[in-house]
Amino acid sequence: MNHPVLLSEKNIASAISLIDKVFPYKEDRELARINFIETLEHKNYGQNYWFATDENGKAVGMTGLYLDQKNKDYNETIWLGWFGVHPDYRRKGIGSSLLDFTINEAKKRGFETMKIYTSTDENEGAAHKLYENHGFEKIEHSKNTEIIYYSKHFVGR
Ligand SMILES: CC(C)(COP(=O)(O)OP(=O)(O)OC[C@H]1O[C@@H](n2cnc3c(N)ncnc32)[C@H](O)[C@@H]1OP(=O)(O)O)[C@@H](O)C(=O)NCCC(=O)NCCS
């Protein structure tokens, strides 16, 4: 995997093709597309997305950071967004490298906490193992909802 590069006008077409491979649900793919376009138009403060390519320049993984302006800890917490690896390239350590890269980017921006919004959907089971391996703790999982939140604090670690 090459070092991740920021989303740009140049790579948005391959980024959007990668979304279609990574995320199984149409609603997620549409939302990701909107977020990418808004990011290039500088409409959403705090959003950044990166793509990793293989040696032939093919986009194989993506990751991102965003701020949740509706949240009370808006200034202290950064969120992992649109994180995934092309299905043909999984179990090769790409997801793990991308998560380390993203954690490092969050630290460089001075954040002390990183959170993840995920769900009980079986497609996300692999991601949960990966998050837990990287020190994220499940902080909220209400029985009445499919939503799960993970969190990791950087201070002193
Ligand atoms: C989650 C995902 C990014 C992992 O990417 P990856 O490149 O395959 O991950 P890695 O090869 O770096 O795996 C790292 C660790 O994660 C865990 N893991 C990854 N895939 C797994 C799977 N299918 N089953 C169980 N554990 C898994 C393992 O602990 C693995 O370590 P190991 O290979 O030493 O056992 C990938 O499966 C994916 O894109 N899933 C769909 C998108 C998604 O769910 N995104 C997150 C939304 S919240």
Coordinates of C-alpha atoms and ligand atoms in Angstrom, one line a residue:
M1 CA 0.0 0.0 0.0
N2 CA 1.3 3.5 -0.9
H3 CA 1.1 6.3 1.6
P4 CA -2.5 7.6 1.7
V5 CA -3.2 10.8 -0.4
L6 CA -5.9 13.4 0.3
L7 CA -9.1 13.4 -1.7
S8 CA -8.8 15.8 -4.6
E9 CA -10.3 16.7 -7.9
K10 CA -7.8 14.4 -9.5
N11 CA -8.7 11.2 -7.5
I12 CA -12.4 11.7 -6.8
A13 CA -13.5 9.4 -9.7
S14 CA -11.5 6.5 -8.4
A15 CA -12.6 7.3 -4.8
I16 CA -16.2 7.0 -5.8
S17 CA -15.6 3.7 -7.6
L18 CA -14.0 2.4 -4.5
I19 CA -17.0 3.5 -2.4
D20 CA -19.2 1.3 -4.6
K21 CA -17.0 -1.7 -3.9
V22 CA -16.5 -1.2 -0.2
F23 CA -20.0 -0.3 1.1
P24 CA -22.9 -2.8 0.5
Y25 CA -25.8 -0.3 1.0
K26 CA -26.9 2.2 -1.5
E27 CA -27.8 4.8 1.1
D28 CA -24.3 4.7 2.6
R29 CA -22.7 5.0 -0.9
E30 CA -24.8 8.0 -1.7
L31 CA -24.0 9.7 1.6
A32 CA -20.3 9.0 1.1
R33 CA -20.4 10.5 -2.4
I34 CA -22.1 13.7 -1.0
N35 CA -19.5 14.0 1.8
F36 CA -16.7 13.7 -0.7
I37 CA -18.1 16.4 -3.0
E38 CA -18.8 18.7 0.0
T39 CA -15.3 18.2 1.2
L40 CA -13.9 19.3 -2.2
E41 CA -16.2 22.3 -2.1
H42 CA -15.0 23.2 1.4
K43 CA -18.6 23.0 2.7
N44 CA -18.0 20.8 5.7
Y45 CA -15.5 22.1 8.3
G46 CA -13.2 19.4 9.7
Q47 CA -13.7 16.8 7.0
N48 CA -10.8 15.1 5.4
Y49 CA -10.6 11.9 3.4
W50 CA -7.6 9.9 2.2
F51 CA -7.1 7.1 -0.3
A52 CA -4.4 4.4 -0.4
T53 CA -3.4 2.9 -3.7
D54 CA -1.5 -0.2 -4.7
E55 CA 1.7 -0.2 -6.7
N56 CA -0.4 0.2 -9.9
G57 CA -2.2 3.3 -8.6
K58 CA -5.5 1.4 -8.0
A59 CA -7.4 2.8 -5.0
V60 CA -7.6 0.0 -2.5
G61 CA -8.5 1.7 0.8
M62 CA -10.1 4.8 2.2
T63 CA -10.3 6.6 5.5
G64 CA -11.4 9.9 6.9
L65 CA -11.9 12.3 9.8
Y66 CA -14.8 14.6 10.5
L67 CA -16.2 16.8 13.3
D68 CA -19.7 16.4 14.6
Q69 CA -20.9 19.9 14.9
K70 CA -24.2 18.8 16.7
N71 CA -22.2 17.1 19.5
K72 CA -21.5 18.9 22.8
D73 CA -17.8 17.7 22.7
Y74 CA -17.4 19.0 19.2
N75 CA -14.0 20.7 19.9
E76 CA -12.5 17.7 21.7
T77 CA -13.6 14.7 19.6
I78 CA -12.8 13.8 16.1
W79 CA -14.6 11.0 14.3
L80 CA -13.4 8.3 11.9
G81 CA -15.3 8.4 8.7
W82 CA -15.8 6.3 5.5
F83 CA -13.2 3.7 6.5
G84 CA -12.9 0.6 4.3
V85 CA -10.8 -1.6 2.1
H86 CA -11.6 -3.0 -1.4
P87 CA -12.9 -6.6 -0.9
D88 CA -10.1 -8.1 -3.1
Y89 CA -7.4 -6.5 -0.8
R90 CA -8.7 -7.4 2.6
R91 CA -6.7 -9.4 5.3
K92 CA -3.4 -7.9 4.0
G93 CA -3.0 -5.4 6.8
I94 CA -4.3 -2.4 4.8
G95 CA -7.1 -1.6 7.2
S96 CA -4.8 -1.8 10.1
S97 CA -2.3 0.6 8.4
L98 CA -5.0 3.0 7.4
L99 CA -6.4 3.1 11.0
D100 CA -2.9 3.8 12.4
F101 CA -2.5 6.5 9.8
T102 CA -5.8 8.1 10.8
I103 CA -5.1 8.0 14.5
N104 CA -1.8 9.7 13.8
E105 CA -3.6 12.4 11.8
A106 CA -6.1 13.0 14.6
K107 CA -3.2 13.4 17.1
K108 CA -1.4 15.8 14.8
R109 CA -4.6 17.9 14.8
G110 CA -4.4 18.0 18.6
F111 CA -7.4 15.9 19.4
E112 CA -7.5 13.8 22.5
T113 CA -10.4 11.5 21.7
M114 CA -11.4 9.7 18.5
K115 CA -14.8 8.1 18.2
I116 CA -16.5 5.8 15.7
Y117 CA -20.1 5.5 14.8
T118 CA -20.9 1.9 13.6
S119 CA -23.7 -0.6 13.8
T120 CA -24.6 -4.2 14.6
D121 CA -24.8 -5.0 10.8
E122 CA -22.8 -8.2 10.2
N123 CA -20.8 -6.5 7.4
E124 CA -19.2 -4.4 10.1
G125 CA -18.1 -7.3 12.3
A126 CA -14.5 -7.3 10.9
A127 CA -14.2 -3.6 11.5
H128 CA -15.2 -4.0 15.2
K129 CA -12.4 -6.6 15.7
L130 CA -10.0 -4.2 14.1
Y131 CA -11.1 -1.2 16.2
E132 CA -10.8 -3.3 19.4
N133 CA -7.3 -4.5 18.4
H134 CA -6.4 -0.8 18.1
G135 CA -7.5 0.1 21.6
F136 CA -11.0 1.4 20.9
E137 CA -13.6 0.6 23.5
K138 CA -17.3 0.1 22.9
I139 CA -18.9 3.0 24.8
E140 CA -22.6 2.8 23.9
H141 CA -24.8 0.1 22.5
S142 CA -28.4 0.5 23.4
K143 CA -30.5 -2.7 23.2
N144 CA -33.2 -0.7 21.3
T145 CA -30.9 0.5 18.5
E146 CA -28.5 -1.0 16.0
I147 CA -26.0 1.8 16.6
I148 CA -22.7 1.2 18.3
Y149 CA -20.1 3.8 19.3
Y150 CA -16.4 3.2 19.9
S151 CA -14.0 5.6 21.5
K152 CA -10.2 5.9 22.1
H153 CA -8.4 8.5 24.3
F154 CA -5.0 9.4 23.2
V155 CA -3.8 11.4 26.3
G156 CA -1.1 9.5 28.2
R157 CA -1.2 6.5 25.8
Ligands
LIG1 C1 -12.9 -3.6 8.3 C2 -11.9 -3.6 7.1 C3 -11.6 -2.1 6.8 C4 -10.6 -4.3 7.5 O1 -9.7 -4.2 6.5 P1 -8.5 -5.2 6.2 O2 -7.5 -4.5 5.3 O3 -9.1 -6.5 5.8 O4 -7.9 -5.3 7.7 P2 -6.5 -5.9 8.1 O5 -6.0 -6.9 7.1 O6 -5.6 -4.8 8.5 O7 -6.9 -6.7 9.4 C5 -6.6 -6.3 10.7 C6 -7.3 -7.1 11.8 O8 -8.7 -6.8 11.7 C7 -9.4 -8.0 12.1 N1 -10.2 -8.5 10.9 C8 -10.1 -8.0 9.6 N2 -11.0 -8.6 8.9 C9 -11.6 -9.6 9.6 C10 -12.6 -10.6 9.4 N3 -13.1 -10.7 8.2 N4 -13.0 -11.3 10.4 C11 -12.4 -11.2 11.6 N5 -11.5 -10.3 11.9 C12 -11.1 -9.5 10.9 C13 -8.4 -9.1 12.5 O9 -8.1 -8.9 13.8 C14 -7.2 -8.6 11.6 O10 -5.9 -9.0 12.1 P3 -5.3 -10.4 11.6 O11 -5.4 -10.4 10.1 O12 -3.9 -10.4 12.1 O13 -6.2 -11.4 12.2 C15 -12.6 -4.3 5.9 O14 -13.0 -5.5 6.3 C16 -13.8 -3.5 5.3 O15 -13.5 -2.6 4.4 N6 -15.0 -3.8 5.7 C17 -16.2 -3.2 5.1 C18 -16.3 -1.7 5.4 C19 -16.6 -1.5 6.9 O16 -17.1 -2.3 7.6 N7 -16.1 -0.3 7.4 C20 -16.3 0.2 8.7 C21 -17.6 0.8 8.9 S1 -17.8 1.3 10.6

